[in-house]
Structure formats: structure tokens, C-alpha cells
Amino acid sequence: MRGHAAGVSVVIGLTGGIGSGKSTVARLFTELGAVVIDADAIVHELQGPGMPMLAELAGVFGDEILDSDGALDRKALGEIVFRDAEKLARLNAIVHPQVGAEFGRRLQDALAADEALIVLDIPLLFEGRRKGGRGASSLATQATVVVWAPAETQVERTIARDGCTREEALQRMRAQMPLDEKRDLADHVIDNSGSLEDTERQVRALFAELTEAAA
Ligand code: ATP
């Protein structure tokens, strides 16, 4: 990125709730020239076919977590850990440190490349920090940003995007930390209750504020 002082990268943590618009805001930040490091994408990459983490998971949870192509069957794994806190803890103990380490490597690369704004896209940013986790949420950020929308909007957009039922959307939303609570914890809030243009304006303003403060 041109136009910012060398060696002064700003690192922010971006989060939201189901259907609140976090991916949309991450895309807008990318379009403005930020580097986005995406926790979910790293999890999917590290659990891809042939990756050591996948073999480790199959060793612990059995081959029933693999589909016929040898790829991870997320639904099968989810069913195994869903009602078993001990198994969930074992899963997290495998996944979180490795994802955190890869996340850290990518962050170091972005810092070494002197990027102006580095956005850590972490769905469970506050939940992980609250639990003192060892994953991506434990990385230091200068500021946190929450993408907020009213609960009813979250539900409507999730149904429209995923084609799920209202009950399923509500169930997934209730399993998360309430978005209003995340909003109260955040340093910056993007209000995504309006149009995409309105959100884009807010992201532009925040990008300018964060990068100018560092320049
Ligand atoms: P999740 O955490 O569930 O993956 P998310 O927070 O990343 O969700 P998005 O996927 O960005 O949310 O947005 C949810 C859906 O709502 C998408 O289909 C997106 O295109 C749409 N959407 C996002 N923002 C707006 C907006 N301001 N107006 C209308 N639709 C929107």
C-alpha cells in the first residue's frame, strides 16, 4: 500500500454474528487495499484433503469423519462433537493451535510486506478471547471492529443466503454470543442494517481513519 509510513501497519480484528455482514465488510476492506486474513479459510485449507491435520482428526475421531473422497465430512464431525464436551475440547486442542500458528505466520508476512491495514477476520474473536484461547483470537490487535445488524435482519439475510428455515437460523444465532454484546465490546461498529452503499461508506470512512492515524 502506498501513502502510509513505512513500518506502520495497523492490525484490526473483524467479527460479527451469523448473517450480520462480516464477509461483506471483509470484501469491502479488501477492495480498499487492506490485507484480510480469514480464520475460516485457514481452517478449511488446513483440513483439506491430504493435509496432516485431516489425518490427525481421522486418527482421533475415526474414518467416519471422512467422506468417500477422503475429504472432511463436517456434518459427521459436528455430530460427534456436538453433545460431547470432551470430544469438542479434543477437537479444539488440535485445530486452534495450528490455525493460530498459520494465522500468525500470515500476519508476520503481511507485517513484513508493510501493509497499511491488516484485517484479521475471526468469527469467534470475543468468544476466543474470553476463554483465553490459543487460536487466532489471541493475536494482538490495535482495534476491534464488529459488523452489526438487528437480530431480525440477521435471520432474514441468513435464510435468504443459506435457504435454511427460520428455526434453523434462530438456533444458529442463539448458539452465538449475542451480537449486541459484541457491539458493546468493540472499538468500532459497522452498522450493516441499511443498504450496501451505506455500509460501504462506513467502511471507507473507517479505512481512512485507521490508516491516516498510522501515517
Ligand atoms: P456468517 O458469519 O453467517 O457467514 P456474515 O456475517 O459473513 O455471515 P455475509 O455473508 O456478509 O454475513 O452477509 C449475509 C448475507 O446478507 C449475504 O447474502 C450478503 O450478501 C447479504 N448482505 C450483507 N449485507 C447486506 C446489506 N447491507 N443489504 C442487503 N444484503 C446484505
Short mmCIF file of C-alpha atoms and ligand atoms in Angstrom, two decimals:
data_model
loop_
_atom_site.label_atom_id
_atom_site.label_comp_id
_atom_site.label_asym_id
_atom_site.label_seq_id
_atom_site.Cartn_x
_atom_site.Cartn_y
_atom_site.Cartn_z
CA MET A 1 0.00 0.00 0.00
CA ARG A 2 1.37 3.39 -0.91
CA GLY A 3 0.76 6.52 1.15
CA HIS A 4 1.43 5.23 4.62
CA ALA A 5 4.52 5.46 6.78
CA ALA A 6 6.89 2.52 6.29
CA GLY A 7 6.78 0.04 9.15
CA VAL A 8 3.45 1.28 10.43
CA SER A 9 0.85 -1.39 9.82
CA VAL A 10 -2.46 -1.24 11.61
CA VAL A 11 -3.87 -4.62 12.66
CA ILE A 12 -7.56 -4.90 13.43
CA GLY A 13 -9.80 -7.78 14.45
CA LEU A 14 -13.06 -8.08 12.49
CA THR A 15 -16.03 -10.05 13.72
CA GLY A 16 -19.81 -10.21 13.63
CA GLY A 17 -22.66 -12.66 14.08
CA ILE A 18 -24.43 -15.03 11.74
CA GLY A 19 -25.60 -13.18 8.64
CA SER A 20 -24.56 -9.78 10.03
CA GLY A 21 -22.33 -8.99 7.04
CA LYS A 22 -18.77 -9.73 8.23
CA SER A 23 -17.77 -11.37 4.92
CA THR A 24 -19.30 -8.46 3.02
CA VAL A 25 -17.30 -5.94 5.07
CA ALA A 26 -14.13 -8.05 4.72
CA ARG A 27 -14.59 -7.92 0.94
CA LEU A 28 -15.05 -4.13 1.05
CA PHE A 29 -11.83 -3.79 3.09
CA THR A 30 -10.01 -5.95 0.50
CA GLU A 31 -11.29 -3.75 -2.31
CA LEU A 32 -9.89 -0.71 -0.50
CA GLY A 33 -6.45 -2.35 -0.38
CA ALA A 34 -6.42 -4.00 3.05
CA VAL A 35 -4.99 -7.47 3.54
CA VAL A 36 -7.62 -9.75 5.06
CA ILE A 37 -6.54 -12.90 6.86
CA ASP A 38 -9.55 -15.19 7.16
CA ALA A 39 -9.71 -17.69 10.05
CA ASP A 40 -12.41 -19.85 8.44
CA ALA A 41 -10.49 -20.04 5.17
CA ILE A 42 -7.36 -21.18 7.04
CA VAL A 43 -9.36 -23.85 8.90
CA HIS A 44 -10.71 -25.14 5.57
CA GLU A 45 -7.26 -25.12 3.98
CA LEU A 46 -5.59 -26.94 6.87
CA GLN A 47 -8.37 -29.53 6.87
CA GLY A 48 -8.22 -30.05 3.11
CA PRO A 49 -7.59 -33.47 1.51
CA GLY A 50 -4.09 -34.76 2.19
CA MET A 51 -3.34 -32.23 4.93
CA PRO A 52 -1.72 -33.53 8.14
CA MET A 53 -4.49 -32.07 10.31
CA LEU A 54 -7.08 -34.16 8.48
CA ALA A 55 -5.11 -37.35 9.13
CA GLU A 56 -4.77 -36.34 12.78
CA LEU A 57 -8.51 -35.78 13.09
CA ALA A 58 -9.30 -39.12 11.44
CA GLY A 59 -6.85 -40.77 13.85
CA VAL A 60 -8.73 -39.33 16.83
CA PHE A 61 -12.35 -39.41 15.66
CA GLY A 62 -12.31 -42.31 13.19
CA ASP A 63 -12.64 -42.67 9.44
CA GLU A 64 -16.36 -41.92 9.70
CA ILE A 65 -15.45 -38.22 9.63
CA LEU A 66 -14.16 -38.70 6.05
CA ASP A 67 -16.41 -38.85 3.03
CA SER A 68 -15.94 -41.26 0.13
CA ASP A 69 -13.39 -38.90 -1.48
CA GLY A 70 -11.32 -38.74 1.71
CA ALA A 71 -12.38 -35.14 2.40
CA LEU A 72 -13.61 -33.98 5.79
CA ASP A 73 -17.30 -34.63 6.36
CA ARG A 74 -18.01 -31.58 8.54
CA LYS A 75 -21.52 -32.72 9.34
CA ALA A 76 -20.30 -36.11 10.62
CA LEU A 77 -17.59 -34.45 12.73
CA GLY A 78 -20.10 -31.91 14.02
CA GLU A 79 -22.44 -34.69 15.11
CA ILE A 80 -19.63 -36.43 17.02
CA VAL A 81 -18.60 -33.33 18.99
CA PHE A 82 -21.99 -31.60 19.23
CA ARG A 83 -23.15 -33.15 22.50
CA ASP A 84 -19.79 -34.28 23.86
CA ALA A 85 -17.84 -31.53 25.58
CA GLU A 86 -14.75 -33.71 25.99
CA LYS A 87 -14.58 -34.55 22.28
CA LEU A 88 -15.18 -30.92 21.38
CA ALA A 89 -12.29 -29.94 23.64
CA ARG A 90 -10.06 -32.54 21.88
CA LEU A 91 -11.08 -31.15 18.51
CA ASN A 92 -10.33 -27.59 19.61
CA ALA A 93 -6.98 -28.66 21.07
CA ILE A 94 -5.98 -29.96 17.62
CA VAL A 95 -7.47 -27.19 15.50
CA HIS A 96 -6.95 -23.96 17.43
CA PRO A 97 -3.16 -24.02 17.97
CA GLN A 98 -2.44 -25.00 14.34
CA VAL A 99 -4.83 -22.41 12.95
CA GLY A 100 -3.41 -19.83 15.34
CA ALA A 101 0.13 -20.65 14.20
CA GLU A 102 -0.74 -20.39 10.49
CA PHE A 103 -2.64 -17.19 11.19
CA GLY A 104 0.41 -15.82 12.96
CA ARG A 105 2.66 -16.73 10.01
CA ARG A 106 0.39 -14.90 7.58
CA LEU A 107 0.25 -11.92 9.89
CA GLN A 108 4.06 -11.83 10.06
CA ASP A 109 4.21 -11.95 6.24
CA ALA A 110 1.74 -9.05 5.97
CA LEU A 111 3.69 -7.04 8.55
CA ALA A 112 6.95 -7.76 6.72
CA ALA A 113 5.31 -6.57 3.49
CA ASP A 114 4.48 -3.31 5.28
CA GLU A 115 0.78 -3.50 4.52
CA ALA A 116 -1.13 -0.41 5.71
CA LEU A 117 -4.16 -2.22 7.09
CA ILE A 118 -4.27 -5.87 8.09
CA VAL A 119 -7.71 -7.22 8.92
CA LEU A 120 -7.92 -10.39 10.99
CA ASP A 121 -11.29 -11.92 10.11
CA ILE A 122 -12.18 -14.02 13.15
CA PRO A 123 -15.79 -15.17 13.71
CA LEU A 124 -15.18 -16.09 17.37
CA LEU A 125 -12.88 -13.17 18.21
CA PHE A 126 -14.52 -12.23 21.51
CA GLU A 127 -15.57 -15.75 22.50
CA GLY A 128 -11.98 -16.95 22.00
CA ARG A 129 -10.52 -14.06 23.96
CA ARG A 130 -12.96 -14.57 26.80
CA LYS A 131 -11.88 -18.21 27.06
CA GLY A 132 -8.20 -17.26 26.87
CA GLY A 133 -7.90 -19.35 23.70
CA ARG A 134 -4.66 -20.17 21.91
CA GLY A 135 -6.06 -19.65 18.44
CA ALA A 136 -6.24 -16.67 16.14
CA SER A 137 -8.28 -14.70 18.68
CA SER A 138 -5.24 -14.48 20.96
CA LEU A 139 -3.27 -12.39 18.44
CA ALA A 140 -2.79 -8.76 19.39
CA THR A 141 -4.85 -6.19 17.52
CA GLN A 142 -4.88 -2.42 17.77
CA ALA A 143 -8.66 -2.26 17.46
CA THR A 144 -11.70 -4.47 17.11
CA VAL A 145 -14.50 -3.96 14.59
CA VAL A 146 -17.94 -5.52 14.84
CA VAL A 147 -20.33 -5.73 11.91
CA TRP A 148 -23.75 -5.27 13.44
CA ALA A 149 -27.29 -5.68 12.18
CA PRO A 150 -30.56 -6.16 14.12
CA ALA A 151 -31.34 -9.78 15.02
CA GLU A 152 -34.33 -9.91 12.67
CA THR A 153 -32.15 -8.72 9.78
CA GLN A 154 -29.53 -11.35 10.62
CA VAL A 155 -32.22 -14.03 10.47
CA GLU A 156 -33.74 -12.78 7.21
CA ARG A 157 -30.37 -12.49 5.44
CA THR A 158 -29.26 -15.91 6.67
CA ILE A 159 -32.46 -17.54 5.38
CA ALA A 160 -32.07 -15.77 2.02
CA ARG A 161 -28.38 -16.75 1.74
CA ASP A 162 -28.48 -20.34 3.02
CA GLY A 163 -32.02 -21.38 2.16
CA CYS A 164 -32.43 -22.66 5.73
CA THR A 165 -35.59 -22.49 7.81
CA ARG A 166 -36.31 -19.65 10.22
CA GLU A 167 -35.96 -22.09 13.12
CA GLU A 168 -32.51 -23.22 11.94
CA ALA A 169 -31.34 -19.63 11.54
CA LEU A 170 -32.64 -18.74 15.03
CA GLN A 171 -31.00 -21.82 16.52
CA ARG A 172 -27.62 -20.93 15.00
CA MET A 173 -27.96 -17.33 16.13
CA ARG A 174 -28.85 -18.31 19.70
CA ALA A 175 -25.76 -20.53 19.90
CA GLN A 176 -23.56 -17.43 19.49
CA MET A 177 -22.64 -14.60 21.82
CA PRO A 178 -25.41 -12.00 21.29
CA LEU A 179 -24.35 -9.50 18.64
CA ASP A 180 -25.42 -6.57 20.83
CA GLU A 181 -22.92 -7.80 23.42
CA LYS A 182 -20.16 -7.92 20.79
CA ARG A 183 -21.12 -4.41 19.68
CA ASP A 184 -20.61 -3.19 23.24
CA LEU A 185 -17.14 -4.79 23.36
CA ALA A 186 -16.00 -3.37 20.01
CA ASP A 187 -13.80 -0.33 19.40
CA HIS A 188 -15.61 0.35 16.09
CA VAL A 189 -19.03 -0.70 14.83
CA ILE A 190 -20.11 -1.00 11.21
CA ASP A 191 -23.89 -0.71 11.20
CA ASN A 192 -24.95 -3.01 8.36
CA SER A 193 -28.68 -2.60 8.90
CA GLY A 194 -29.09 -0.40 5.83
CA SER A 195 -28.11 -0.59 2.18
CA LEU A 196 -24.80 -1.93 0.89
CA GLU A 197 -23.94 1.62 -0.21
CA ASP A 198 -24.45 2.84 3.34
CA THR A 199 -22.17 0.09 4.64
CA GLU A 200 -19.56 0.83 2.00
CA ARG A 201 -19.50 4.48 3.09
CA GLN A 202 -18.85 3.44 6.69
CA VAL A 203 -16.09 1.01 5.68
CA ARG A 204 -14.40 3.71 3.56
CA ALA A 205 -14.53 6.16 6.46
CA LEU A 206 -13.13 3.61 8.90
CA PHE A 207 -10.38 2.56 6.46
CA ALA A 208 -9.36 6.22 6.13
CA GLU A 209 -9.48 6.81 9.88
CA LEU A 210 -7.39 3.74 10.70
CA THR A 211 -4.76 4.24 8.00
CA GLU A 212 -4.48 8.00 8.49
CA ALA A 213 -3.99 7.58 12.22
CA ALA A 214 -0.97 5.38 11.43
CA ALA A 215 0.51 7.57 8.70
P1 ATP B 1 -21.80 -15.65 8.51
O1 ATP B 1 -20.99 -15.34 9.73
O2 ATP B 1 -23.12 -16.29 8.80
O3 ATP B 1 -21.03 -16.34 7.41
P2 ATP B 1 -21.53 -12.91 7.56
O4 ATP B 1 -21.56 -12.02 8.75
O5 ATP B 1 -20.21 -13.15 6.91
O6 ATP B 1 -22.28 -14.24 7.89
P3 ATP B 1 -22.48 -12.07 4.94
O7 ATP B 1 -22.34 -13.40 4.29
O8 ATP B 1 -21.52 -10.99 4.60
O9 ATP B 1 -22.55 -12.25 6.52
O10 ATP B 1 -23.94 -11.49 4.71
C1 ATP B 1 -25.09 -12.30 4.87
C2 ATP B 1 -25.98 -12.18 3.64
O11 ATP B 1 -26.57 -10.89 3.64
C3 ATP B 1 -25.23 -12.32 2.32
O12 ATP B 1 -26.05 -12.99 1.40
C4 ATP B 1 -24.98 -10.88 1.90
O13 ATP B 1 -24.89 -10.74 0.50
C5 ATP B 1 -26.23 -10.18 2.44
N1 ATP B 1 -25.97 -8.78 2.88
C6 ATP B 1 -24.92 -8.33 3.60
N2 ATP B 1 -25.04 -7.02 3.83
C7 ATP B 1 -26.17 -6.61 3.23
C8 ATP B 1 -26.84 -5.35 3.12
N3 ATP B 1 -26.36 -4.23 3.68
N4 ATP B 1 -28.00 -5.32 2.43
C9 ATP B 1 -28.52 -6.44 1.89
N5 ATP B 1 -27.93 -7.66 1.95
C10 ATP B 1 -26.78 -7.75 2.62
#
